[in-house]
């Protein structure tokens, strides 16, 4: 791909990766509860979901979401319900006496599944891939190869973003070591997740 195109794509893409959303919020929350390493490993769930979405977008199957109102609203309703479920879990979570006491409650596979479901339950993500990535594809060149390069770069930048958010969450372990502080943090995250779910329900196709 042309170097000038990549110089435009990387900063614009990284801005999307770093935008605070449900998955990045999960990275922060998981890191405060289970530690930096487990939160980063859990991010593999969202990477798998995003890789699938990029493949669908490159294959043109994302057009289904544009044309089928029922499919679009069905997916986003399920995604919003799952966000509300996670918000409820966080709201009623027992903070415990120590941060480390929460670690055995969930393995990285369970957390990765959470990340996957949150990412897969947001149809706006695949629409972003459909609208954003093609802007950097040269019609005169091989589209599939260019889509592959852009998709790999997106996923690499997503790894950087989830690592940054997990690091922020790990730093917060010290700030929210006391039960009262952890309760405030959990409920703040619950409110943000519920807000994201409500935003998903109210969103429209673009």
C-alpha atoms as one frame of an Amber mdcrd trajectory, in Angstrom:
protein
   0.000   0.000   0.000   1.017   3.603  -0.544   2.970   5.048   2.390   1.000
   8.311   2.345  -2.245   6.348   2.671  -0.913   4.465   5.682   0.253   7.721
   7.278  -3.327   8.937   7.091  -4.867   5.633   8.158  -2.804   4.882  11.277
  -3.601   8.020  13.340  -7.258   8.033  12.272  -7.597   4.345  13.090  -5.818
   4.692  16.434  -8.252   7.434  17.406 -11.078   4.938  16.836  -9.246   2.260
  18.816  -8.646   4.582  21.766 -12.195   5.943  21.906 -13.791   4.970  25.239
 -16.347   2.275  24.505 -17.834  -0.816  26.160 -14.837  -3.066  25.392 -12.244
  -0.551  26.579 -14.323  -0.009  29.703 -14.297  -3.772  30.278 -10.489  -3.763
  30.040 -10.313  -1.147  32.785 -12.819  -2.964  34.983 -11.211  -6.384  34.488
  -7.764  -4.998  35.266  -8.945  -3.469  38.535 -10.562  -6.769  39.553  -8.235
  -9.419  38.116  -5.002  -7.668  37.180  -3.237  -6.331  34.110  -2.198  -9.674
  32.574  -5.627 -11.289  32.740  -7.301  -8.191  31.341  -4.896  -8.161  28.372
  -5.460 -11.861  27.712  -9.208 -11.309  27.846  -8.824  -8.766  25.046  -8.280
 -11.704  22.677 -12.072 -12.089  22.698 -12.669  -8.718  21.118  -9.850  -9.267
  18.619 -11.535 -12.444  17.394 -14.863 -10.614  17.065 -13.305  -7.672  15.233
 -11.353  -9.980  12.914 -14.609 -11.686  11.990 -16.285  -8.338  11.381 -13.431
  -7.182   9.151 -13.707 -10.411   7.163 -17.450  -9.902   6.770 -16.975  -6.302
   5.708 -14.326  -7.221   3.143 -16.603  -9.936   1.755 -19.448  -7.451   1.352
 -21.710  -9.277   3.785 -22.067  -6.146   5.903 -24.592  -4.998   3.315 -27.086
  -7.240   5.111 -26.996  -4.900   8.098 -27.604  -1.933   5.825 -30.576  -3.505
   4.075 -32.191  -5.624   6.797 -33.673  -3.521   9.548 -34.788  -6.634  11.435
 -31.274  -8.136  11.557 -29.695  -4.838  12.600 -32.120  -4.151  15.428 -32.095
  -7.791  16.519 -28.316  -7.820  16.943 -28.149  -4.493  18.715 -31.005  -5.407
  21.079 -29.205  -8.584  22.140 -25.983  -6.600  22.556 -27.715  -3.952  24.673
 -29.327  -6.597  26.885 -25.917  -8.174  27.473 -24.454  -4.782  28.440 -27.310
  -4.288  30.912 -26.561  -7.753  32.319 -22.889  -6.865  32.830 -23.878  -3.539
  34.378 -26.150  -5.315  36.848 -23.359  -7.735  37.793 -20.984  -4.863  38.477
 -23.564  -2.846  40.394 -24.276  -5.673  42.851 -20.685  -7.034  42.974 -19.306
  -7.439  46.471 -16.104  -5.359  46.676 -14.506  -7.556  49.337 -11.705  -6.597
  51.676  -8.829  -6.901  49.216  -8.510  -6.484  45.471  -6.771  -9.836  45.120
  -9.756 -11.652  46.632 -11.740 -11.040  43.447  -9.172 -12.676  41.169 -10.310
 -16.336  41.405 -13.893 -15.426  40.472 -13.296 -15.525  36.698 -10.686 -17.074
  34.440  -9.283 -15.395  31.361 -11.451 -17.572  29.099 -14.636 -16.328  30.763
 -13.444 -12.734  30.517 -12.436 -13.226  26.867 -15.930 -14.543  26.159 -17.356
 -11.391  27.743 -15.174  -9.222  25.504 -16.224 -11.231  22.441 -19.939 -10.982
  23.202 -19.775  -7.240  23.874 -17.940  -6.630  20.578 -20.115  -9.016  18.566
 -23.296  -7.518  20.005 -22.576  -4.102  18.512 -23.622  -3.978  14.829 -22.334
  -0.416  14.576 -18.795  -1.842  14.707 -19.141  -3.748  11.443 -20.761  -0.690
   9.879 -17.693   1.312  10.936 -15.474  -1.224   9.212 -17.692  -0.988   6.136
 -17.591   2.815   6.041 -14.101   3.503   7.398 -11.711   0.926   5.952 -12.802
   1.230   2.285 -11.845   4.919   2.331  -8.199   3.839   2.352  -8.497   1.177
  -0.353  -7.198   2.070  -3.810  -9.732   0.774  -6.385  -6.908   0.351  -8.890
  -5.123  -2.165  -6.665  -6.051  -5.581  -5.251  -8.851  -4.803  -2.816  -8.593
  -8.044  -0.809  -4.876  -7.581  -0.118  -5.370  -3.963   0.911  -8.277  -4.886
   3.182  -6.062  -7.532   4.784  -3.285  -5.026   5.491  -5.710  -2.470   6.911
  -7.424  -5.126   9.020  -4.139  -6.364  10.477  -3.104  -2.790  11.300  -6.469
  -2.149  12.966  -6.088  -5.253  15.144  -2.506  -4.344  16.098  -3.603  -0.864
  17.123  -6.490  -2.419  19.049  -3.930  -4.473  21.005  -2.166  -1.225  21.926
  -5.455   0.358  22.994  -6.600  -2.540  25.167  -3.138  -2.674  26.766  -3.308
   1.031  27.609  -6.774   0.692  29.139  -5.725  -2.411  31.071  -2.698  -0.527
  32.396  -4.979   2.289  33.531  -7.170  -0.244  35.310  -4.154  -1.902  36.950
  -3.052   1.482  38.284  -6.515   1.970  39.710  -6.105  -1.167  41.821  -4.142
   0.912  44.309  -6.599   3.784  44.215  -9.614   1.521  44.810  -8.064  -0.958
  47.222 -10.640  -0.187  49.921 -14.138  -1.749  49.679 -15.858   1.642  49.583
 -13.663   2.876  46.734 -14.167  -0.330  44.778 -17.925  -0.115  45.239 -17.917
   3.433  43.840 -15.773   2.320  40.888 -17.897  -0.767  40.162 -21.090   1.244
  40.195 -19.560   3.968  38.050 -18.573   1.336  35.483 -22.036  -0.206  35.765
 -23.612   3.156  35.010 -21.346   3.685  31.989 -22.085   0.195  30.652 -25.798
   0.741  31.105 -25.430   4.069  29.306 -23.610   2.322  26.462 -26.419  -0.219
  26.283 -29.022   2.535  26.149 -27.023   4.323  23.458 -26.915   1.095  21.475
 -30.684   0.704  21.741 -31.250   4.292  20.568 -28.712   4.147  17.724 -29.807
   4.054  14.132 -28.265   2.668  11.000 -25.967   5.032   9.095
